[in-house]
mmCIF file of C-alpha atoms in Angstrom:
data_model
loop_
_atom_site.group_PDB
_atom_site.id
_atom_site.type_symbol
_atom_site.label_atom_id
_atom_site.label_comp_id
_atom_site.label_asym_id
_atom_site.label_seq_id
_atom_site.Cartn_x
_atom_site.Cartn_y
_atom_site.Cartn_z
ATOM 1 C CA MET A 1 -9.303 -49.535 -4.254
ATOM 2 C CA LYS A 2 -9.365 -46.140 -5.934
ATOM 3 C CA PRO A 3 -7.142 -44.994 -8.806
ATOM 4 C CA GLY A 4 -3.737 -43.798 -7.746
ATOM 5 C CA GLY A 5 -2.820 -40.222 -7.000
ATOM 6 C CA GLY A 6 -0.887 -39.668 -10.268
ATOM 7 C CA LEU A 7 -2.154 -39.544 -13.816
ATOM 8 C CA CYS A 8 -4.616 -42.261 -14.713
ATOM 9 C CA VAL A 9 -4.023 -44.025 -18.029
ATOM 10 C CA LEU A 10 -7.105 -45.087 -19.971
ATOM 11 C CA ASN A 11 -6.287 -47.777 -22.484
ATOM 12 C CA VAL A 12 -9.226 -47.824 -24.872
ATOM 13 C CA GLY A 13 -8.906 -50.248 -27.769
ATOM 14 C CA GLY A 14 -5.085 -50.052 -27.599
ATOM 15 C CA ARG A 15 -4.933 -46.234 -27.537
ATOM 16 C CA ARG A 16 -3.801 -44.594 -24.301
ATOM 17 C CA PHE A 17 -5.303 -41.431 -22.817
ATOM 18 C CA SER A 18 -3.774 -39.758 -19.733
ATOM 19 C CA VAL A 19 -6.279 -38.138 -17.388
ATOM 20 C CA SER A 20 -5.711 -36.428 -14.027
ATOM 21 C CA PRO A 21 -7.731 -37.680 -11.033
ATOM 22 C CA GLU A 22 -9.440 -34.280 -10.732
ATOM 23 C CA ARG A 23 -10.616 -34.355 -14.327
ATOM 24 C CA LEU A 24 -11.620 -37.978 -13.907
ATOM 25 C CA ARG A 25 -13.748 -37.065 -10.906
ATOM 26 C CA ALA A 26 -15.421 -34.142 -12.676
ATOM 27 C CA SER A 27 -15.883 -35.965 -15.976
ATOM 28 C CA PRO A 28 -19.389 -35.874 -17.513
ATOM 29 C CA LEU A 29 -18.823 -39.491 -18.561
ATOM 30 C CA GLY A 30 -20.619 -41.558 -15.957
ATOM 31 C CA ARG A 31 -18.396 -44.615 -16.355
ATOM 32 C CA LEU A 32 -15.194 -42.639 -15.772
ATOM 33 C CA SER A 33 -16.538 -40.737 -12.777
ATOM 34 C CA ARG A 34 -17.428 -44.076 -11.201
ATOM 35 C CA LEU A 35 -13.742 -45.034 -11.150
ATOM 36 C CA GLN A 36 -13.115 -42.573 -8.327
ATOM 37 C CA ARG A 37 -15.860 -44.138 -6.233
ATOM 38 C CA CYS A 38 -14.618 -47.722 -6.523
ATOM 39 C CA ALA A 39 -13.437 -49.061 -3.159
ATOM 40 C CA SER A 40 -12.089 -52.453 -4.285
ATOM 41 C CA GLU A 41 -10.561 -54.118 -7.303
ATOM 42 C CA ARG A 42 -13.766 -56.074 -7.786
ATOM 43 C CA GLU A 43 -15.730 -52.841 -8.202
ATOM 44 C CA LEU A 44 -13.083 -51.549 -10.626
ATOM 45 C CA LEU A 45 -13.466 -54.639 -12.796
ATOM 46 C CA GLU A 46 -17.203 -53.952 -12.963
ATOM 47 C CA VAL A 47 -16.425 -50.568 -14.527
ATOM 48 C CA CYS A 48 -13.469 -51.490 -16.776
ATOM 49 C CA ASP A 49 -12.316 -54.694 -18.479
ATOM 50 C CA ASP A 50 -8.925 -54.890 -16.732
ATOM 51 C CA TYR A 51 -6.707 -52.916 -14.373
ATOM 52 C CA ASP A 52 -2.905 -52.641 -13.988
ATOM 53 C CA ARG A 53 -2.181 -51.507 -10.455
ATOM 54 C CA ASP A 54 1.531 -50.852 -11.028
ATOM 55 C CA ARG A 55 1.014 -48.505 -13.978
ATOM 56 C CA ASN A 56 -2.381 -47.225 -12.776
ATOM 57 C CA GLU A 57 -3.802 -48.169 -16.169
ATOM 58 C CA PHE A 58 -7.397 -49.060 -16.955
ATOM 59 C CA PHE A 59 -8.287 -51.187 -19.957
ATOM 60 C CA PHE A 60 -11.501 -50.807 -21.948
ATOM 61 C CA ASP A 61 -12.274 -53.010 -24.927
ATOM 62 C CA ARG A 62 -14.101 -50.298 -26.822
ATOM 63 C CA HIS A 63 -13.816 -48.285 -30.052
ATOM 64 C CA ALA A 64 -10.749 -46.055 -29.684
ATOM 65 C CA GLU A 65 -11.662 -43.414 -32.279
ATOM 66 C CA ALA A 66 -15.176 -43.050 -30.884
ATOM 67 C CA PHE A 67 -13.734 -42.563 -27.395
ATOM 68 C CA SER A 68 -11.387 -39.834 -28.667
ATOM 69 C CA PHE A 69 -14.443 -37.893 -29.908
ATOM 70 C CA ILE A 70 -16.199 -38.510 -26.596
ATOM 71 C CA MET A 71 -13.149 -37.232 -24.704
ATOM 72 C CA LEU A 72 -13.211 -34.064 -26.806
ATOM 73 C CA TYR A 73 -16.776 -33.589 -25.592
ATOM 74 C CA ALA A 74 -15.660 -34.078 -21.968
ATOM 75 C CA GLN A 75 -12.957 -31.422 -22.434
ATOM 76 C CA HIS A 76 -14.646 -28.858 -24.685
ATOM 77 C CA GLY A 77 -18.373 -29.601 -24.409
ATOM 78 C CA THR A 78 -18.933 -30.369 -28.106
ATOM 79 C CA LEU A 79 -19.965 -33.847 -29.257
ATOM 80 C CA ARG A 80 -19.992 -34.969 -32.886
ATOM 81 C CA PHE A 81 -20.377 -38.243 -34.706
ATOM 82 C CA VAL A 82 -17.209 -39.986 -35.902
ATOM 83 C CA PRO A 83 -16.969 -39.612 -39.687
ATOM 84 C CA HIS A 84 -17.621 -42.828 -41.612
ATOM 85 C CA MET A 85 -18.969 -44.524 -38.474
ATOM 86 C CA CYS A 86 -22.510 -45.796 -38.099
ATOM 87 C CA ALA A 87 -24.622 -43.464 -35.972
ATOM 88 C CA LEU A 88 -26.111 -46.403 -34.072
ATOM 89 C CA SER A 89 -22.658 -47.806 -33.272
ATOM 90 C CA PHE A 90 -21.494 -44.447 -32.007
ATOM 91 C CA TYR A 91 -24.662 -44.153 -29.938
ATOM 92 C CA ASN A 92 -23.846 -47.527 -28.381
ATOM 93 C CA GLU A 93 -20.445 -46.132 -27.407
ATOM 94 C CA MET A 94 -22.138 -43.084 -25.910
ATOM 95 C CA LEU A 95 -24.417 -45.287 -23.827
ATOM 96 C CA TYR A 96 -21.450 -47.312 -22.604
ATOM 97 C CA TRP A 97 -19.591 -44.237 -21.388
ATOM 98 C CA GLY A 98 -22.689 -42.766 -19.742
ATOM 99 C CA LEU A 99 -23.945 -40.229 -22.288
ATOM 100 C CA GLU A 100 -27.432 -39.786 -23.732
ATOM 101 C CA SER A 101 -28.723 -38.649 -27.110
ATOM 102 C CA SER A 102 -29.596 -35.280 -25.549
ATOM 103 C CA ASP A 103 -25.847 -34.574 -25.314
ATOM 104 C CA LEU A 104 -25.684 -34.470 -29.111
ATOM 105 C CA PRO A 105 -26.314 -31.234 -31.016
ATOM 106 C CA LEU A 106 -29.633 -30.872 -32.791
ATOM 107 C CA CYS A 107 -28.321 -31.854 -36.237
ATOM 108 C CA CYS A 108 -26.784 -35.077 -34.901
ATOM 109 C CA GLN A 109 -29.943 -35.854 -32.931
ATOM 110 C CA ARG A 110 -31.975 -35.651 -36.126
ATOM 111 C CA ARG A 111 -29.491 -37.899 -37.916
ATOM 112 C CA LEU A 112 -29.667 -40.432 -35.080
ATOM 113 C CA ASP A 113 -33.466 -40.318 -34.980
ATOM 114 C CA ASP A 114 -33.684 -40.880 -38.733
ATOM 115 C CA ARG A 115 -31.265 -43.793 -38.498
ATOM 116 C CA MET A 116 -33.173 -45.343 -35.608
ATOM 117 C CA SER A 117 -36.469 -44.951 -37.457
ATOM 118 C CA ASP A 118 -35.063 -46.582 -40.588
ATOM 119 C CA SER A 119 -33.684 -49.519 -38.631
ATOM 120 C CA ALA A 120 -36.762 -49.825 -36.362
ATOM 121 C CA VAL A 121 -34.393 -50.041 -33.396
ATOM 122 C CA HIS A 122 -35.996 -49.501 -30.002
ATOM 123 C CA PHE A 123 -33.203 -50.520 -27.699
ATOM 124 C CA PHE A 124 -29.613 -51.649 -28.039
ATOM 125 C CA PRO A 125 -27.764 -54.709 -26.788
ATOM 126 C CA GLU A 126 -25.419 -52.363 -25.024
ATOM 127 C CA GLU A 127 -28.270 -51.180 -22.825
ATOM 128 C CA GLU A 128 -28.896 -54.788 -21.813
ATOM 129 C CA ALA A 129 -25.204 -55.212 -21.100
ATOM 130 C CA ARG A 130 -25.425 -52.245 -18.778
ATOM 131 C CA ALA A 131 -28.287 -53.747 -16.806
ATOM 132 C CA PRO A 132 -26.055 -55.338 -14.102
ATOM 133 C CA GLU A 133 -24.648 -51.904 -13.353
ATOM 134 C CA THR A 134 -27.959 -50.929 -11.791
ATOM 135 C CA ARG A 135 -27.050 -53.198 -8.897
ATOM 136 C CA THR A 136 -24.030 -51.078 -7.976
ATOM 137 C CA PRO A 137 -24.065 -48.307 -5.335
ATOM 138 C CA GLU A 138 -25.456 -46.017 -8.051
ATOM 139 C CA THR A 139 -28.839 -47.733 -7.851
ATOM 140 C CA ARG A 140 -30.337 -44.946 -5.760
ATOM 141 C CA ALA A 141 -29.061 -42.223 -8.106
ATOM 142 C CA ARG A 142 -30.489 -44.070 -11.096
ATOM 143 C CA TRP A 143 -33.809 -44.514 -9.309
ATOM 144 C CA VAL A 144 -33.941 -40.802 -8.491
ATOM 145 C CA ASP A 145 -33.128 -39.944 -12.107
ATOM 146 C CA ARG A 146 -35.881 -42.246 -13.330
ATOM 147 C CA MET A 147 -38.352 -40.689 -10.910
ATOM 148 C CA ARG A 148 -37.291 -37.235 -12.093
ATOM 149 C CA ARG A 149 -37.953 -38.190 -15.714
ATOM 150 C CA THR A 150 -41.312 -39.623 -14.703
ATOM 151 C CA PHE A 151 -42.408 -36.225 -13.371
ATOM 152 C CA GLU A 152 -40.671 -34.049 -15.973
ATOM 153 C CA GLU A 153 -41.186 -36.044 -19.213
ATOM 154 C CA PRO A 154 -44.766 -37.297 -19.621
ATOM 155 C CA THR A 155 -43.846 -39.651 -22.512
ATOM 156 C CA SER A 156 -40.759 -41.214 -20.924
ATOM 157 C CA SER A 157 -42.537 -44.258 -19.425
ATOM 158 C CA VAL A 158 -45.920 -45.827 -18.740
ATOM 159 C CA ALA A 159 -45.896 -44.450 -15.204
ATOM 160 C CA ALA A 160 -45.132 -40.970 -16.550
ATOM 161 C CA GLN A 161 -48.082 -41.155 -18.938
ATOM 162 C CA ILE A 162 -50.417 -42.283 -16.174
ATOM 163 C CA LEU A 163 -49.161 -39.501 -13.908
ATOM 164 C CA ALA A 164 -49.598 -36.928 -16.677
ATOM 165 C CA SER A 165 -53.128 -38.148 -17.393
ATOM 166 C CA VAL A 166 -54.090 -37.852 -13.731
ATOM 167 C CA SER A 167 -52.570 -34.368 -13.551
ATOM 168 C CA VAL A 168 -54.502 -33.252 -16.648
ATOM 169 C CA LEU A 169 -57.693 -34.678 -15.137
ATOM 170 C CA PHE A 170 -57.186 -32.672 -11.954
ATOM 171 C CA VAL A 171 -56.531 -29.516 -13.987
ATOM 172 C CA LEU A 172 -59.738 -29.981 -15.994
ATOM 173 C CA VAL A 173 -61.787 -30.687 -12.867
ATOM 174 C CA SER A 174 -60.405 -27.617 -11.118
ATOM 175 C CA MET A 175 -61.173 -25.436 -14.150
ATOM 176 C CA VAL A 176 -64.733 -26.728 -14.366
ATOM 177 C CA MET A 177 -65.254 -26.064 -10.672
ATOM 178 C CA LEU A 178 -63.773 -22.570 -10.987
ATOM 179 C CA CYS A 179 -66.179 -21.712 -13.819
ATOM 180 C CA ALA A 180 -69.159 -23.266 -12.028
ATOM 181 C CA SER A 181 -68.433 -21.360 -8.822
ATOM 182 C CA THR A 182 -69.188 -18.067 -10.605
ATOM 183 C CA LEU A 183 -72.744 -19.115 -11.550
ATOM 184 C CA PRO A 184 -75.505 -17.395 -9.506
ATOM 185 C CA ASP A 185 -77.397 -20.668 -8.949
ATOM 186 C CA TRP A 186 -74.200 -22.328 -7.748
ATOM 187 C CA LYS A 187 -73.601 -19.624 -5.164
ATOM 188 C CA ALA A 188 -77.145 -19.976 -3.844
ATOM 189 C CA ALA A 189 -76.784 -23.710 -3.141
ATOM 190 C CA GLU A 190 -74.892 -24.266 0.122
ATOM 191 C CA SER A 191 -74.306 -27.950 -0.598
ATOM 192 C CA SER A 192 -72.665 -27.075 -3.916
ATOM 193 C CA VAL A 193 -70.348 -24.641 -2.177
ATOM 194 C CA ASP A 194 -69.286 -27.318 0.292
ATOM 195 C CA GLU A 195 -68.662 -29.821 -2.493
ATOM 196 C CA HIS A 196 -66.665 -27.216 -4.370
ATOM 197 C CA ARG A 197 -64.420 -26.603 -1.367
ATOM 198 C CA ILE A 198 -63.782 -30.322 -0.918
ATOM 199 C CA ILE A 199 -62.918 -30.850 -4.582
ATOM 200 C CA GLU A 200 -60.757 -27.737 -4.577
ATOM 201 C CA ALA A 201 -58.838 -28.990 -1.530
ATOM 202 C CA VAL A 202 -58.252 -32.375 -3.185
ATOM 203 C CA CYS A 203 -56.976 -30.749 -6.397
ATOM 204 C CA ILE A 204 -54.698 -28.405 -4.485
ATOM 205 C CA GLY A 205 -53.383 -31.336 -2.459
ATOM 206 C CA TRP A 206 -52.471 -33.167 -5.659
ATOM 207 C CA PHE A 207 -50.787 -30.109 -7.201
ATOM 208 C CA THR A 208 -48.885 -29.407 -3.993
ATOM 209 C CA ALA A 209 -47.646 -32.994 -3.665
ATOM 210 C CA GLU A 210 -46.610 -33.012 -7.321
ATOM 211 C CA CYS A 211 -44.720 -29.720 -7.002
ATOM 212 C CA VAL A 212 -42.981 -30.739 -3.769
ATOM 213 C CA LEU A 213 -41.871 -34.099 -5.194
ATOM 214 C CA ARG A 214 -40.534 -32.476 -8.349
ATOM 215 C CA PHE A 215 -38.633 -29.962 -6.215
ATOM 216 C CA ILE A 216 -37.115 -32.739 -4.078
ATOM 217 C CA LEU A 217 -36.088 -34.775 -7.146
ATOM 218 C CA SER A 218 -34.626 -31.822 -9.058
ATOM 219 C CA ARG A 219 -30.861 -31.671 -9.499
ATOM 220 C CA ASP A 220 -30.534 -27.896 -9.110
ATOM 221 C CA LYS A 221 -33.019 -26.391 -6.668
ATOM 222 C CA CYS A 222 -32.269 -22.793 -7.739
ATOM 223 C CA GLU A 223 -32.760 -23.668 -11.401
ATOM 224 C CA PHE A 224 -36.033 -25.392 -10.511
ATOM 225 C CA VAL A 225 -37.372 -22.221 -8.882
ATOM 226 C CA ARG A 226 -36.367 -20.095 -11.884
ATOM 227 C CA ARG A 227 -38.147 -22.196 -14.509
ATOM 228 C CA PRO A 228 -41.266 -20.465 -15.906
ATOM 229 C CA LEU A 229 -43.557 -23.500 -15.604
ATOM 230 C CA ASN A 230 -42.517 -24.056 -12.011
ATOM 231 C CA ILE A 231 -43.178 -20.387 -11.240
ATOM 232 C CA ILE A 232 -46.644 -20.791 -12.746
ATOM 233 C CA ASP A 233 -47.227 -23.864 -10.581
ATOM 234 C CA MET A 234 -46.349 -21.914 -7.453
ATOM 235 C CA LEU A 235 -48.510 -18.972 -8.549
ATOM 236 C CA ALA A 236 -51.422 -21.367 -9.003
ATOM 237 C CA ILE A 237 -50.960 -23.091 -5.637
ATOM 238 C CA THR A 238 -49.994 -20.223 -3.336
ATOM 239 C CA PRO A 239 -53.274 -18.195 -3.610
ATOM 240 C CA TYR A 240 -55.259 -21.106 -2.200
ATOM 241 C CA TYR A 241 -53.207 -21.268 0.980
ATOM 242 C CA VAL A 242 -53.196 -17.471 1.274
ATOM 243 C CA SER A 243 -56.976 -17.328 0.843
ATOM 244 C CA VAL A 244 -57.479 -20.107 3.400
ATOM 245 C CA THR A 245 -55.255 -18.231 5.846
ATOM 246 C CA VAL A 246 -57.129 -14.963 5.266
ATOM 247 C CA THR A 247 -60.470 -16.745 5.655
ATOM 248 C CA VAL A 248 -59.387 -18.297 8.934
ATOM 249 C CA LEU A 249 -58.137 -14.962 10.271
ATOM 250 C CA THR A 250 -61.038 -12.776 9.091
ATOM 251 C CA GLY A 251 -63.868 -15.304 8.850
ATOM 252 C CA GLU A 252 -64.846 -13.627 5.544
ATOM 253 C CA ASN A 253 -66.622 -10.909 7.528
ATOM 254 C CA SER A 254 -68.609 -8.737 5.158
ATOM 255 C CA GLN A 255 -67.357 -5.649 6.986
ATOM 256 C CA LEU A 256 -63.831 -6.452 5.883
ATOM 257 C CA GLN A 257 -64.489 -5.474 2.308
ATOM 258 C CA ARG A 258 -60.819 -5.180 1.478
ATOM 259 C CA ALA A 259 -60.180 -8.737 2.636
ATOM 260 C CA GLY A 260 -63.150 -9.908 0.559
ATOM 261 C CA VAL A 261 -61.712 -8.321 -2.587
ATOM 262 C CA THR A 262 -58.356 -9.913 -1.810
ATOM 263 C CA LEU A 263 -59.971 -13.324 -1.518
ATOM 264 C CA ARG A 264 -61.770 -12.945 -4.843
ATOM 265 C CA VAL A 265 -58.561 -11.891 -6.577
ATOM 266 C CA LEU A 266 -56.616 -14.784 -5.074
ATOM 267 C CA ARG A 267 -59.258 -17.313 -6.020
ATOM 268 C CA MET A 268 -59.398 -16.037 -9.577
ATOM 269 C CA MET A 269 -55.627 -16.546 -9.861
ATOM 270 C CA ARG A 270 -56.397 -20.254 -10.023
ATOM 271 C CA ILE A 271 -56.846 -19.680 -13.744
ATOM 272 C CA PHE A 272 -53.066 -20.211 -13.923
ATOM 273 C CA TRP A 273 -53.815 -23.914 -13.558
ATOM 274 C CA VAL A 274 -54.695 -23.941 -17.263
ATOM 275 C CA ILE A 275 -51.058 -23.166 -18.097
ATOM 276 C CA LYS A 276 -50.071 -26.367 -16.276
ATOM 277 C CA LEU A 277 -51.370 -28.174 -19.350
ATOM 278 C CA ALA A 278 -48.244 -26.966 -21.156
ATOM 279 C CA ARG A 279 -46.351 -29.783 -19.436
ATOM 280 C CA HIS A 280 -48.407 -32.367 -21.278
ATOM 281 C CA PHE A 281 -49.265 -30.824 -24.676
ATOM 282 C CA LEU A 282 -46.722 -30.290 -27.433
ATOM 283 C CA GLY A 283 -48.544 -27.308 -28.928
ATOM 284 C CA LEU A 284 -48.428 -25.233 -25.735
ATOM 285 C CA GLN A 285 -44.773 -26.150 -25.207
ATOM 286 C CA THR A 286 -44.026 -25.031 -28.753
ATOM 287 C CA LEU A 287 -45.777 -21.716 -28.151
ATOM 288 C CA GLY A 288 -43.820 -21.070 -24.958
ATOM 289 C CA LEU A 289 -40.470 -22.013 -26.515
ATOM 290 C CA THR A 290 -41.192 -19.845 -29.561
ATOM 291 C CA LEU A 291 -42.008 -16.814 -27.417
ATOM 292 C CA ARG A 292 -38.835 -17.323 -25.403
ATOM 293 C CA ARG A 293 -36.638 -17.551 -28.491
ATOM 294 C CA CYS A 294 -38.374 -14.736 -30.368
ATOM 295 C CA TYR A 295 -38.375 -12.150 -27.604
ATOM 296 C CA ARG A 296 -36.246 -9.825 -29.758
ATOM 297 C CA GLU A 297 -38.779 -10.005 -32.582
ATOM 298 C CA MET A 298 -41.608 -9.475 -30.099
ATOM 299 C CA VAL A 299 -39.850 -6.422 -28.666
ATOM 300 C CA MET A 300 -39.302 -5.145 -32.199
ATOM 301 C CA LEU A 301 -43.020 -5.603 -32.922
ATOM 302 C CA LEU A 302 -43.951 -3.673 -29.771
ATOM 303 C CA VAL A 303 -41.555 -0.875 -30.734
ATOM 304 C CA PHE A 304 -43.155 -0.640 -34.174
ATOM 305 C CA ILE A 305 -46.606 -0.392 -32.624
ATOM 306 C CA CYS A 306 -45.557 2.188 -30.028
ATOM 307 C CA VAL A 307 -43.891 4.421 -32.617
ATOM 308 C CA ALA A 308 -46.919 4.220 -34.882
ATOM 309 C CA MET A 309 -49.259 4.922 -31.962
ATOM 310 C CA ALA A 310 -47.283 8.021 -30.991
ATOM 311 C CA ILE A 311 -47.384 9.410 -34.543
ATOM 312 C CA PHE A 312 -50.954 8.575 -35.522
ATOM 313 C CA SER A 313 -52.496 9.478 -32.153
ATOM 314 C CA ALA A 314 -50.881 12.907 -32.223
ATOM 315 C CA LEU A 315 -52.053 13.534 -35.797
ATOM 316 C CA ALA A 316 -55.546 12.205 -35.065
ATOM 317 C CA GLN A 317 -55.909 14.440 -32.015
ATOM 318 C CA LEU A 318 -54.802 17.444 -34.053
ATOM 319 C CA LEU A 319 -57.057 16.785 -37.054
ATOM 320 C CA GLU A 320 -60.174 15.758 -35.108
ATOM 321 C CA HIS A 321 -60.028 18.095 -32.110
ATOM 322 C CA GLY A 322 -56.978 20.344 -32.067
ATOM 323 C CA LEU A 323 -57.881 22.485 -35.052
ATOM 324 C CA ASP A 324 -61.344 23.319 -33.690
ATOM 325 C CA LEU A 325 -61.451 23.117 -29.894
ATOM 326 C CA GLU A 326 -65.152 24.022 -29.637
ATOM 327 C CA ALA A 327 -66.740 21.917 -32.391
ATOM 328 C CA GLY A 328 -64.067 19.208 -32.559
ATOM 329 C CA ASN A 329 -64.598 15.497 -32.006
ATOM 330 C CA ARG A 330 -64.725 15.006 -28.221
ATOM 331 C CA ASP A 331 -63.564 11.399 -28.517
ATOM 332 C CA TYR A 332 -60.149 12.712 -29.597
ATOM 333 C CA ALA A 333 -59.816 15.300 -26.855
ATOM 334 C CA SER A 334 -56.382 14.005 -25.836
ATOM 335 C CA ILE A 335 -53.530 11.996 -27.325
ATOM 336 C CA PRO A 336 -53.956 9.100 -24.813
ATOM 337 C CA ALA A 337 -57.609 8.845 -25.849
ATOM 338 C CA ALA A 338 -56.581 8.780 -29.513
ATOM 339 C CA CYS A 339 -54.094 5.973 -28.762
ATOM 340 C CA TRP A 340 -57.021 3.606 -28.188
ATOM 341 C CA TRP A 341 -58.401 4.401 -31.640
ATOM 342 C CA VAL A 342 -54.949 3.880 -33.192
ATOM 343 C CA ILE A 343 -54.385 0.442 -31.649
ATOM 344 C CA ILE A 344 -57.807 -0.944 -32.619
ATOM 345 C CA SER A 345 -57.379 0.486 -36.127
ATOM 346 C CA MET A 346 -53.859 -0.899 -36.648
ATOM 347 C CA THR A 347 -54.976 -4.348 -35.541
ATOM 348 C CA THR A 348 -58.087 -4.007 -37.808
ATOM 349 C CA VAL A 349 -60.421 -4.714 -34.873
ATOM 350 C CA GLY A 350 -62.477 -1.553 -35.249
ATOM 351 C CA TYR A 351 -64.962 -1.581 -32.372
ATOM 352 C CA GLY A 352 -66.687 1.530 -33.720
ATOM 353 C CA ASP A 353 -66.846 3.183 -30.296
ATOM 354 C CA MET A 354 -64.822 6.117 -31.695
ATOM 355 C CA TYR A 355 -64.099 7.091 -35.281
ATOM 356 C CA PRO A 356 -62.955 10.174 -37.230
ATOM 357 C CA VAL A 357 -65.564 12.440 -38.760
ATOM 358 C CA THR A 358 -63.435 14.885 -40.731
ATOM 359 C CA VAL A 359 -62.135 14.132 -44.220
ATOM 360 C CA ALA A 360 -58.532 14.502 -43.120
ATOM 361 C CA GLY A 361 -59.157 12.259 -40.126
ATOM 362 C CA ARG A 362 -60.651 9.530 -42.323
ATOM 363 C CA VAL A 363 -57.716 9.679 -44.697
ATOM 364 C CA LEU A 364 -55.425 9.380 -41.705
ATOM 365 C CA GLY A 365 -57.485 6.397 -40.503
ATOM 366 C CA GLY A 366 -56.988 4.609 -43.826
ATOM 367 C CA VAL A 367 -53.239 5.215 -43.704
ATOM 368 C CA CYS A 368 -53.222 3.977 -40.093
ATOM 369 C CA VAL A 369 -54.982 0.718 -41.020
ATOM 370 C CA VAL A 370 -52.661 -0.005 -43.969
ATOM 371 C CA SER A 371 -49.571 0.845 -41.911
ATOM 372 C CA GLY A 372 -50.739 -1.446 -39.133
ATOM 373 C CA ILE A 373 -51.099 -4.378 -41.527
ATOM 374 C CA VAL A 374 -47.588 -3.825 -42.888
ATOM 375 C CA LEU A 375 -45.919 -3.266 -39.512
ATOM 376 C CA LEU A 376 -47.563 -6.283 -37.909
ATOM 377 C CA ALA A 377 -46.619 -8.513 -40.846
ATOM 378 C CA LEU A 378 -42.906 -7.632 -40.885
ATOM 379 C CA PRO A 379 -41.719 -9.739 -37.891
ATOM 380 C CA ILE A 380 -44.232 -12.554 -38.485
ATOM 381 C CA THR A 381 -41.900 -14.423 -40.866
ATOM 382 C CA PHE A 382 -39.169 -14.709 -38.242
ATOM 383 C CA ILE A 383 -41.651 -15.857 -35.595
ATOM 384 C CA TYR A 384 -43.190 -18.390 -37.984
ATOM 385 C CA HIS A 385 -39.850 -20.010 -38.854
ATOM 386 C CA SER A 386 -38.908 -20.130 -35.195
ATOM 387 C CA PHE A 387 -42.251 -21.775 -34.388
ATOM 388 C CA VAL A 388 -41.680 -24.471 -37.026
ATOM 389 C CA GLN A 389 -38.163 -25.138 -35.726
ATOM 390 C CA CYS A 390 -39.316 -25.341 -32.105
ATOM 391 C CA TYR A 391 -42.152 -27.675 -33.053
ATOM 392 C CA HIS A 392 -39.741 -29.988 -34.877
ATOM 393 C CA GLU A 393 -37.306 -30.033 -31.943
ATOM 394 C CA LEU A 394 -40.013 -30.876 -29.425
ATOM 395 C CA LYS A 395 -41.494 -33.468 -31.760
ATOM 396 C CA VAL A 396 -38.103 -35.177 -32.125
ATOM 397 C CA ARG A 397 -37.669 -35.169 -28.348
ATOM 398 C CA SER A 398 -41.151 -36.606 -27.872
ATOM 399 C CA ALA A 399 -40.443 -39.324 -30.466
ATOM 400 C CA ARG A 400 -37.260 -40.258 -28.621
ATOM 401 C CA CYS A 401 -39.168 -40.614 -25.356
ATOM 402 C CA SER A 402 -41.792 -42.710 -27.152
ATOM 403 C CA ARG A 403 -39.065 -45.082 -28.313
ATOM 404 C CA SER A 404 -37.929 -45.423 -24.710
ATOM 405 C CA LEU A 405 -41.545 -46.210 -23.821
ATOM 406 C CA SER A 406 -41.646 -48.884 -26.511
ATOM 407 C CA ALA A 407 -38.460 -50.400 -25.112
ATOM 408 C CA GLU A 408 -40.067 -50.508 -21.691
ATOM 409 C CA PHE A 409 -43.036 -52.451 -23.108
ATOM 410 C CA LEU A 410 -40.726 -54.879 -24.900
ATOM 411 C CA GLN A 411 -38.683 -55.528 -21.787
#
């Protein structure tokens, strides 16, 4: 028995809300969207507290004001706490209607996390009350969502932590084998080469299975392919299969020098496996999120450096070589050559492979060094504050997953 074709009336705590069937079906509130999938009155009564068939009215014995705020979120996409209402009570209402703490804005998430920490609350009675719902036809969807979190969030459960630990172990083993394979003694031992190929195949098999399962469990396949970490995973896996294919086709014949170079390049691309550790370490995630949010500041920094390189390299070429073409400093024979000196001077690296010899050139070098320090320091403040904010956000998210893990132990 599905809701009627007209407007559906939601009676929440004595307050009525009229909702069209289309909006009910597309609602982000899991409990409301389930109304459209109910095939009998018995299933309806599992979702709501009572149902009036004549008036097409559904009764929910819940907090009316909290639901009005939740409905505003369903309509406009913005969710806020109800003023003068306990954050934990409102979170219970969110759980009842099918929302998670991730639907809250960052400021409200911090408020909820602080309140949960103060109360030492790991799970809510409302979550236990929702336990029978897992026996509805949504069991498969919930299982898929739990599996997805297991692969995507390493701290979400015990199984996720075990899976993450195994994945990190495979990454470390593959990196050790990659480094060892470049040793001369390793190449001379045929047995070591065979062992390396076996271990490499096992590691690749694990990474491939992990990537395929995460792709199958993902909600949006296109979004999955566009994510940077998933692109890195595919870049780390694909060269192995390409190199195996090339080896099978060419037999690594020494006469096919071009194929040999291709194989070496493809095998060295396995270094991308190191970036897979970003899935399991908060510091690397913070670095990636900071770079993504501070791309404007990074572009600004690159513009500063490029402008300074253009100016100082031109002046250095003129002072060191352009004024005296015969006896001038050959290291500064061209502006592109002087650009190398400018970049290592601005970053205060100073390899010493080229340096000015004239008085004017040395004065210019001092100005170049000081300018580099100033220009490089200007955008650092913005990047630093963004890094701190990203670290706090990821730390809060990790703490929330750890609380879910604690609840799993308690249950």
